[in-house]
Amino acid sequence: MTAVDGANAGPAGPGTVPDAVLRAGPVTGPDVRPEAGPADGPDGPVPVVLAGGRGHGSWHLENLRRLSEAGRVRLAGVCELQPLAAEELAGFDGVEQSPDLAGLLERTGARITVVCTPIHTHTELALTAARVGSHLLLEKPPTPSYEDFRRLTEGLAAAGTACQIGFQSLGSHALDAIAGLIGGGAVGRVRGIGGAGAWVRGEDYYTRAPWAGRRTLGGRDVVDGVLTNPLAHAVATALRIDGSDRAEDLAGIELEQYRAHEIEADDTSCLRLTTARGTRITVAVTLCAERTADPYLLVHGDRGRITFWYTRDRVLVQRAGHAPEERLYGRTDLLEDLLAHLATGSPLLVPAHRTGAFTRVVEAVRTAPPPVRLTEPVWHRADGPAWRSGGTAPRRVISGVDELVAASAETLSLFSELGADWAVPAGVPGGEEERRP
């Protein structure tokens, strides 16, 4: 799994944060702040607490190990329901572990908290860290509802803490290059942006944790669908390319959601956004692909096009009268960017308020009718790679979906507009209705 694959998507197992919430715990008062010390300044490593150290949290643990070896950070604590084993913490010394985040932050004085826990725990854990003055790297999606997003941003403002949202693709240096190409008229007037994501996930992907594939759990919003979690970067990155990433930048949302698996949420979906500046953005994604391909965004101009494979930082420019131009770009790590912000005041790459438009998409998914259930023979069974355990596992494949996803990005169309006989037009209730060809 790459750094921009489904954050929060880890296998169930000992210590994995399940539907139970890591205890946010009480704080001693609104003015509690970790005391500054040598470790907070430029002459010492910054103390960090990691909330959620397994699943995708293991990627953050490796990143913290890298930055610790470079003398940039010190892992002061891990917040998990069950402590990490010694081998998981190899290379770290003196790491306190506790399921009580508030107490852990007060004892360690962590200046930064990395939150990589189930989606429905994000808001409370982030606010707990903010109240004690610990700055945040919060995994995506930031919150499972727009109401929670408002609570989060208001709480951050009241506490005066910084919060970086973990859309790793937004650290790509390709984004500045694409902005320069568009601003310089390289592809003419932008007509729209199409996103395509076709991934293979086995049925065991949805048994990795109790919240996997759920819309709600225990009466709490989860919204773990393909658009909002594993392929959410396609949505957020398209919005950033258009300069339409704030909540007020969206004028309209059309949404089609489907599921081949026995889950609550969507595993195959498409949407079309209309931004306040008039750009049409489509994103079509599936976890039931015939074969895995790198997801990409296609910027349509009236004199050319730009293709951006956002997991690879790879850009292809095609325009009339010019040979195709392809280039690979670097990427800024979002935790390093947060460290730079705290040291110098440089702007964050992904501050919370610049994920407002994405969170409006999450809200649209949350409040939409349940995904349309697809049945055989719309999909068929096959074998595929098991989720993080080696070997193979059964999976469900929607016939022709790879081409459908690509056609959506090419034409800025929804599935129902592309002739898929199982598709339901946006705005037409589908719910638990079964769709057969």
Coordinates of C-alpha atoms in Angstrom, one line a residue:
M1 CA 0.0 0.0 0.0
T2 CA 1.4 3.4 -0.9
A3 CA 1.2 6.4 1.4
V4 CA -1.8 7.7 -0.4
D5 CA -3.8 4.5 -0.4
G6 CA -6.6 4.1 2.1
A7 CA -5.4 5.7 5.3
N8 CA -7.1 4.1 8.3
A9 CA -7.4 0.9 6.3
G10 CA -5.6 -1.7 8.3
P11 CA -6.1 -5.4 9.0
A12 CA -8.0 -6.3 12.1
G13 CA -5.8 -7.9 14.8
P14 CA -4.4 -7.5 18.3
G15 CA -4.2 -3.9 19.1
T16 CA -5.9 -2.6 16.0
V17 CA -8.3 0.2 16.9
P18 CA -11.7 -1.4 16.4
D19 CA -15.2 0.2 16.8
A20 CA -14.3 1.0 20.4
V21 CA -12.9 4.5 20.7
L22 CA -9.5 5.3 22.1
R23 CA -10.3 7.2 25.2
A24 CA -10.1 10.9 24.7
G25 CA -10.3 11.4 28.4
P26 CA -10.8 14.6 30.4
V27 CA -8.4 17.5 30.3
T28 CA -7.6 19.6 33.3
G29 CA -8.9 22.8 31.7
P30 CA -9.0 24.8 28.5
D31 CA -5.7 26.4 29.1
V32 CA -3.6 23.3 29.6
R33 CA -0.6 23.4 27.3
P34 CA 2.5 21.2 27.1
E35 CA 5.4 23.1 28.5
A36 CA 8.0 24.2 26.1
G37 CA 11.4 22.7 26.6
P38 CA 14.6 22.0 24.7
A39 CA 12.9 19.3 22.6
D40 CA 10.5 21.8 21.3
G41 CA 13.0 24.1 19.7
P42 CA 15.3 23.9 16.7
D43 CA 18.1 22.4 18.8
G44 CA 16.1 19.2 19.7
P45 CA 13.7 16.7 18.3
V46 CA 10.0 17.5 18.5
P47 CA 8.0 15.1 20.8
V48 CA 5.2 13.3 19.0
V49 CA 2.4 11.0 20.1
L50 CA 1.0 8.6 17.6
A51 CA -2.7 7.7 18.1
G52 CA -3.3 4.5 16.2
G53 CA -0.1 2.6 15.5
R54 CA -1.4 -0.4 13.5
G55 CA -3.0 -0.7 10.1
H56 CA -2.1 2.4 8.2
G57 CA -0.7 3.7 11.4
S58 CA 2.3 1.4 10.8
W59 CA 3.1 3.7 7.8
H60 CA 3.2 6.7 10.2
L61 CA 5.3 4.7 12.6
E62 CA 7.9 4.0 9.9
N63 CA 7.8 7.7 8.9
L64 CA 8.4 8.7 12.6
R65 CA 11.3 6.2 12.7
R66 CA 12.8 7.9 9.7
L67 CA 12.4 11.4 11.2
S68 CA 13.6 10.2 14.6
E69 CA 16.8 8.8 13.1
A70 CA 17.3 12.2 11.4
G71 CA 17.0 13.9 14.8
R72 CA 13.8 15.7 13.8
V73 CA 11.2 14.1 16.1
R74 CA 11.1 11.9 19.2
L75 CA 8.3 9.4 19.6
A76 CA 7.1 10.2 23.1
G77 CA 4.0 8.0 23.2
V78 CA 1.6 5.7 21.4
C79 CA -2.1 5.7 22.1
E80 CA -3.5 2.2 21.4
L81 CA -6.1 0.0 23.0
Q82 CA -3.5 -2.7 23.2
P83 CA 0.2 -1.7 23.5
L84 CA 2.5 -2.2 20.5
A85 CA 5.0 -5.1 20.8
A86 CA 8.7 -4.4 21.4
E87 CA 9.5 -5.4 17.8
E88 CA 7.0 -2.9 16.5
L89 CA 8.8 -0.2 18.4
A90 CA 12.3 -1.3 17.4
G91 CA 14.6 1.7 17.2
F92 CA 12.5 3.8 19.6
D93 CA 13.4 4.3 23.3
G94 CA 11.3 5.4 26.2
V95 CA 7.9 5.3 24.4
E96 CA 5.0 5.5 26.8
Q97 CA 1.9 3.7 25.8
S98 CA -1.7 4.2 26.9
P99 CA -5.3 4.1 25.6
D100 CA -6.0 7.5 27.3
L101 CA -4.9 10.2 24.8
A102 CA -5.5 13.2 27.1
G103 CA -3.4 11.7 29.9
L104 CA -0.7 10.6 27.5
L105 CA -0.4 14.1 26.0
E106 CA -0.3 15.7 29.5
R107 CA 2.4 13.4 30.7
T108 CA 4.6 13.5 27.5
G109 CA 4.1 17.1 26.6
A110 CA 3.9 16.1 23.0
R111 CA 3.9 19.1 20.7
I112 CA 2.5 17.1 17.8
T113 CA -0.2 14.3 17.7
V114 CA -0.6 12.1 14.7
V115 CA -4.1 10.7 14.5
C116 CA -4.6 7.5 12.4
T117 CA -7.6 5.9 14.0
P118 CA -11.0 4.8 12.7
I119 CA -12.9 7.6 10.9
H120 CA -15.6 7.9 13.5
T121 CA -13.0 8.6 16.3
H122 CA -11.2 11.4 14.4
T123 CA -13.2 14.4 15.7
E124 CA -13.0 13.7 19.5
L125 CA -9.4 12.6 19.4
A126 CA -8.3 15.6 17.4
L127 CA -10.2 18.0 19.7
T128 CA -8.6 16.3 22.7
A129 CA -5.2 17.0 21.3
A130 CA -6.1 20.6 20.3
R131 CA -7.4 21.4 23.8
V132 CA -4.0 20.7 25.3
G133 CA -2.1 22.6 22.6
S134 CA -0.8 19.6 20.6
H135 CA -0.7 20.3 16.9
L136 CA -2.1 17.7 14.6
L137 CA -1.5 15.6 11.6
L138 CA -5.0 14.1 11.2
E139 CA -5.6 11.3 8.7
K140 CA -8.2 11.6 6.0
P141 CA -11.1 11.9 5.8
P142 CA -10.8 14.5 8.6
T143 CA -14.4 13.9 9.9
P144 CA -17.4 11.7 8.9
S145 CA -19.8 14.6 8.7
Y146 CA -19.9 18.3 8.0
E147 CA -21.2 19.0 11.5
D148 CA -18.2 17.3 12.9
F149 CA -16.0 19.3 10.5
R150 CA -17.4 22.6 11.8
R151 CA -16.8 21.4 15.4
L152 CA -13.2 20.5 14.5
T153 CA -12.4 23.8 12.8
E154 CA -14.0 25.8 15.5
G155 CA -12.1 23.9 18.2
L156 CA -8.8 24.3 16.4
A157 CA -9.4 28.0 16.1
A158 CA -10.3 28.3 19.8
A159 CA -7.2 26.3 20.8
G160 CA -4.9 28.1 18.4
T161 CA -3.4 24.8 17.2
A162 CA -2.4 23.8 13.7
C163 CA -3.9 20.9 11.9
Q164 CA -2.6 19.2 8.8
I165 CA -4.9 16.8 7.0
G166 CA -3.2 13.6 5.7
F167 CA -3.9 13.9 2.0
Q168 CA -0.4 12.8 1.0
S169 CA -1.0 13.5 -2.6
L170 CA -1.4 17.2 -1.8
G171 CA 2.3 17.3 -0.9
S172 CA 3.2 16.5 -4.5
H173 CA 5.3 19.1 -6.2
A174 CA 3.4 18.2 -9.4
L175 CA 0.5 20.3 -8.2
D176 CA 2.5 23.5 -8.5
A177 CA 3.7 22.5 -11.9
I178 CA 0.1 21.8 -13.0
A179 CA -1.0 25.1 -11.7
G180 CA 1.8 26.8 -13.7
L181 CA 0.8 25.0 -16.8
I182 CA -2.9 25.9 -16.5
G183 CA -2.1 29.5 -15.4
G184 CA 0.2 29.9 -18.4
G185 CA -2.4 28.7 -20.8
A186 CA -0.5 25.5 -21.9
V187 CA -3.7 23.6 -22.5
G188 CA -6.1 26.5 -23.0
R189 CA -9.3 27.1 -21.1
V190 CA -10.0 24.2 -18.7
R191 CA -13.3 22.5 -19.6
G192 CA -13.3 20.1 -16.7
I193 CA -11.3 17.6 -14.6
G194 CA -12.0 13.8 -14.7
G195 CA -10.7 11.4 -12.1
A196 CA -10.4 7.6 -12.5
G197 CA -9.5 5.0 -9.9
A198 CA -9.7 1.2 -10.5
W199 CA -8.4 -0.9 -7.7
V200 CA -8.6 -4.6 -6.7
R201 CA -9.7 -5.4 -3.2
G202 CA -10.7 -8.9 -1.9
E203 CA -13.6 -9.7 0.3
D204 CA -11.2 -9.8 3.2
Y205 CA -10.6 -6.0 2.8
Y206 CA -14.0 -5.6 4.4
T207 CA -13.2 -7.8 7.4
R208 CA -10.0 -5.9 8.3
A209 CA -11.8 -4.0 11.1
P210 CA -15.3 -3.8 12.5
W211 CA -15.9 -0.4 10.9
A212 CA -14.7 -1.4 7.4
G213 CA -17.4 -0.8 4.7
R214 CA -19.8 0.7 7.3
R215 CA -22.0 3.8 6.9
T216 CA -22.6 3.8 10.6
L217 CA -21.4 1.9 13.7
G218 CA -23.1 1.9 17.0
G219 CA -25.2 4.9 16.0
R220 CA -22.1 6.9 14.9
D221 CA -21.3 8.0 11.4
V222 CA -18.4 6.1 9.8
V223 CA -18.9 6.7 6.0
D224 CA -16.2 4.2 4.9
G225 CA -16.9 4.2 1.2
V226 CA -14.6 4.1 -1.8
L227 CA -15.1 7.9 -2.5
T228 CA -14.5 8.9 1.1
N229 CA -11.6 6.7 2.1
P230 CA -9.5 4.5 -0.1
L231 CA -9.8 6.6 -3.3
A232 CA -10.6 9.9 -1.5
H233 CA -7.3 11.4 -2.8
A234 CA -8.8 11.6 -6.3
V235 CA -11.6 13.9 -5.1
A236 CA -9.4 16.1 -2.9
T237 CA -6.6 16.4 -5.5
A238 CA -9.1 17.3 -8.3
L239 CA -10.5 20.0 -6.0
R240 CA -7.0 21.4 -5.2
I241 CA -6.1 21.5 -9.0
D242 CA -9.2 23.6 -9.6
G243 CA -8.5 25.9 -6.7
S244 CA -11.9 24.9 -5.3
D245 CA -11.0 23.1 -2.0
R246 CA -12.9 25.3 0.5
A247 CA -16.4 24.5 1.6
E248 CA -17.9 27.6 -0.2
D249 CA -16.3 26.6 -3.5
L250 CA -18.8 23.9 -4.3
A251 CA -22.0 24.8 -6.2
G252 CA -23.4 21.3 -6.9
I253 CA -22.9 17.6 -6.3
E254 CA -24.3 14.7 -8.3
L255 CA -23.7 11.3 -6.9
E256 CA -24.1 7.6 -7.9
Q257 CA -23.2 4.9 -5.4
Y258 CA -23.1 1.1 -5.9
R259 CA -22.0 -2.0 -4.0
A260 CA -21.1 -5.5 -5.1
H261 CA -20.0 -6.6 -1.7
E262 CA -22.1 -7.4 1.4
I263 CA -21.4 -4.1 3.0
E264 CA -23.3 -0.9 3.9
A265 CA -21.1 1.6 2.1
D266 CA -20.1 2.0 -1.6
D267 CA -17.4 0.0 -3.3
T268 CA -18.1 1.5 -6.8
S269 CA -19.2 5.1 -7.3
C270 CA -19.0 8.2 -9.4
L271 CA -19.8 11.8 -8.8
R272 CA -19.9 15.1 -10.6
L273 CA -19.1 18.3 -8.9
T274 CA -19.8 21.8 -10.2
T275 CA -17.5 24.4 -8.6
A276 CA -18.4 28.0 -7.9
R277 CA -16.1 29.0 -10.8
G278 CA -18.1 26.7 -13.1
T279 CA -15.7 23.8 -13.5
R280 CA -17.1 20.3 -13.8
I281 CA -15.2 17.6 -11.9
T282 CA -16.0 14.0 -12.2
V283 CA -14.5 11.1 -10.2
A284 CA -15.3 7.5 -10.9
V285 CA -13.8 4.8 -8.7
T286 CA -14.1 1.1 -7.9
L287 CA -12.6 -1.5 -5.7
C288 CA -14.1 -4.2 -7.9
A289 CA -11.8 -3.7 -10.9
E290 CA -10.7 -6.4 -13.3
R291 CA -7.1 -5.3 -12.7
T292 CA -5.4 -2.7 -10.5
A293 CA -4.2 0.5 -12.2
D294 CA -2.7 3.7 -10.9
P295 CA -5.5 6.2 -10.3
Y296 CA -5.2 9.5 -12.2
L297 CA -6.8 12.9 -12.9
L298 CA -7.3 14.2 -16.4
V299 CA -7.4 18.0 -16.9
H300 CA -9.3 18.8 -20.1
G301 CA -8.4 22.0 -21.8
D302 CA -9.6 23.3 -25.1
R303 CA -6.1 23.1 -26.5
G304 CA -4.7 20.1 -24.7
R305 CA -4.8 17.9 -21.6
I306 CA -2.8 17.1 -18.5
T307 CA -2.8 13.6 -17.0
F308 CA -1.7 13.4 -13.4
W309 CA -1.0 9.9 -11.8
Y310 CA -1.2 11.2 -8.2
T311 CA 0.2 8.2 -6.5
R312 CA 3.3 8.4 -8.7
D313 CA 3.7 12.2 -8.9
R314 CA 3.8 11.7 -12.7
V315 CA 2.5 14.2 -15.2
L316 CA 1.9 13.9 -18.9
V317 CA 1.1 17.0 -21.0
Q318 CA -0.4 16.6 -24.4
R319 CA -1.2 19.5 -26.7
A320 CA -1.6 20.3 -30.3
G321 CA 1.7 21.1 -32.1
H322 CA 3.9 19.8 -29.3
A323 CA 5.4 16.4 -28.6
P324 CA 4.0 14.8 -25.4
E325 CA 5.9 15.9 -22.3
E326 CA 6.2 13.6 -19.3
R327 CA 7.9 14.3 -16.0
L328 CA 8.2 12.9 -12.5
Y329 CA 8.1 15.2 -9.5
G330 CA 9.1 15.0 -5.8
R331 CA 6.8 15.2 -2.8
T332 CA 6.9 16.9 0.5
D333 CA 6.1 14.7 3.5
L334 CA 3.2 16.2 5.4
L335 CA 4.7 15.7 8.8
E336 CA 7.8 17.4 7.8
D337 CA 5.7 20.2 6.4
L338 CA 4.0 20.5 9.8
L339 CA 7.4 20.7 11.5
A340 CA 8.4 23.5 9.1
H341 CA 5.2 25.3 9.9
L342 CA 5.8 25.2 13.6
A343 CA 9.5 26.2 13.2
T344 CA 9.1 29.0 10.7
G345 CA 5.4 29.8 10.3
S346 CA 5.4 28.7 6.7
P347 CA 1.8 27.9 5.4
L348 CA 0.6 24.3 5.8
L349 CA 0.1 22.4 2.6
V350 CA -3.2 20.8 3.8
P351 CA -4.7 22.9 6.6
A352 CA -8.1 21.7 7.7
H353 CA -10.1 24.6 6.2
R354 CA -8.8 23.6 2.8
T355 CA -10.5 20.3 3.0
G356 CA -14.0 21.9 3.4
A357 CA -15.1 21.1 -0.1
F358 CA -14.0 17.5 0.3
T359 CA -15.9 17.3 3.5
R360 CA -19.0 18.5 1.8
V361 CA -18.6 15.5 -0.5
V362 CA -18.4 13.3 2.6
E363 CA -21.6 14.9 3.8
A364 CA -23.3 14.2 0.5
V365 CA -22.3 10.6 0.7
R366 CA -23.4 10.3 4.3
T367 CA -26.8 11.7 3.7
A368 CA -27.4 10.0 0.4
P369 CA -29.6 6.9 0.1
P370 CA -27.8 3.6 0.7
P371 CA -25.8 2.4 -2.3
V372 CA -27.6 0.4 -5.0
R373 CA -26.9 -3.3 -4.5
L374 CA -25.4 -5.0 -7.6
T375 CA -26.0 -8.7 -8.0
E376 CA -24.7 -11.5 -10.1
P377 CA -24.1 -11.5 -13.1
V378 CA -23.3 -7.7 -12.9
W379 CA -20.3 -9.0 -11.0
H380 CA -18.5 -12.3 -10.9
R381 CA -16.2 -14.0 -8.4
A382 CA -12.5 -14.3 -8.9
D383 CA -9.3 -14.7 -6.9
G384 CA -7.1 -11.9 -6.0
P385 CA -4.4 -10.9 -3.5
A386 CA -5.3 -11.2 0.1
W387 CA -5.3 -8.0 2.2
R388 CA -1.8 -7.7 3.7
S389 CA -1.6 -11.4 4.6
G390 CA -0.1 -12.9 1.4
G391 CA -1.7 -15.6 -0.7
T392 CA -5.0 -15.1 -2.4
A393 CA -8.6 -14.3 -1.3
P394 CA -11.9 -14.3 -3.1
R395 CA -13.0 -11.0 -4.7
R396 CA -15.9 -9.6 -6.7
V397 CA -15.3 -8.2 -10.2
I398 CA -17.8 -5.9 -12.0
S399 CA -17.5 -6.8 -15.7
G400 CA -16.4 -3.8 -17.8
V401 CA -16.0 -1.4 -14.9
D402 CA -12.3 -0.6 -15.7
E403 CA -13.4 0.8 -19.1
L404 CA -16.4 2.5 -17.5
V405 CA -14.2 4.3 -15.0
A406 CA -11.8 5.5 -17.7
A407 CA -14.7 6.6 -20.0
S408 CA -16.1 8.7 -17.1
A409 CA -12.8 10.6 -16.8
E410 CA -12.5 11.0 -20.5
T411 CA -16.1 12.3 -21.0
L412 CA -16.9 13.9 -17.6
S413 CA -19.9 11.6 -17.5
L414 CA -21.6 9.6 -14.8
F415 CA -22.0 5.8 -15.1
S416 CA -25.7 6.1 -15.9
E417 CA -24.8 8.4 -18.8
L418 CA -22.4 5.9 -20.2
G419 CA -24.9 3.1 -20.9
A420 CA -24.2 0.9 -17.9
D421 CA -27.5 -1.0 -17.7
W422 CA -27.1 -1.4 -13.9
A423 CA -26.6 2.3 -13.2
V424 CA -29.2 4.6 -11.7
P425 CA -29.2 8.3 -12.6
A426 CA -28.0 10.7 -9.9
G427 CA -31.0 11.9 -7.9
V428 CA -33.1 8.8 -8.6
P429 CA -33.6 6.8 -5.4
G430 CA -31.9 3.4 -5.6
G431 CA -31.3 2.3 -2.1
E432 CA -31.3 -1.4 -1.5
E433 CA -32.9 -2.1 -4.8
E434 CA -31.1 -4.9 -6.6
R435 CA -29.7 -4.1 -10.0
R436 CA -29.3 -6.8 -12.7
P437 CA -28.4 -6.5 -16.3

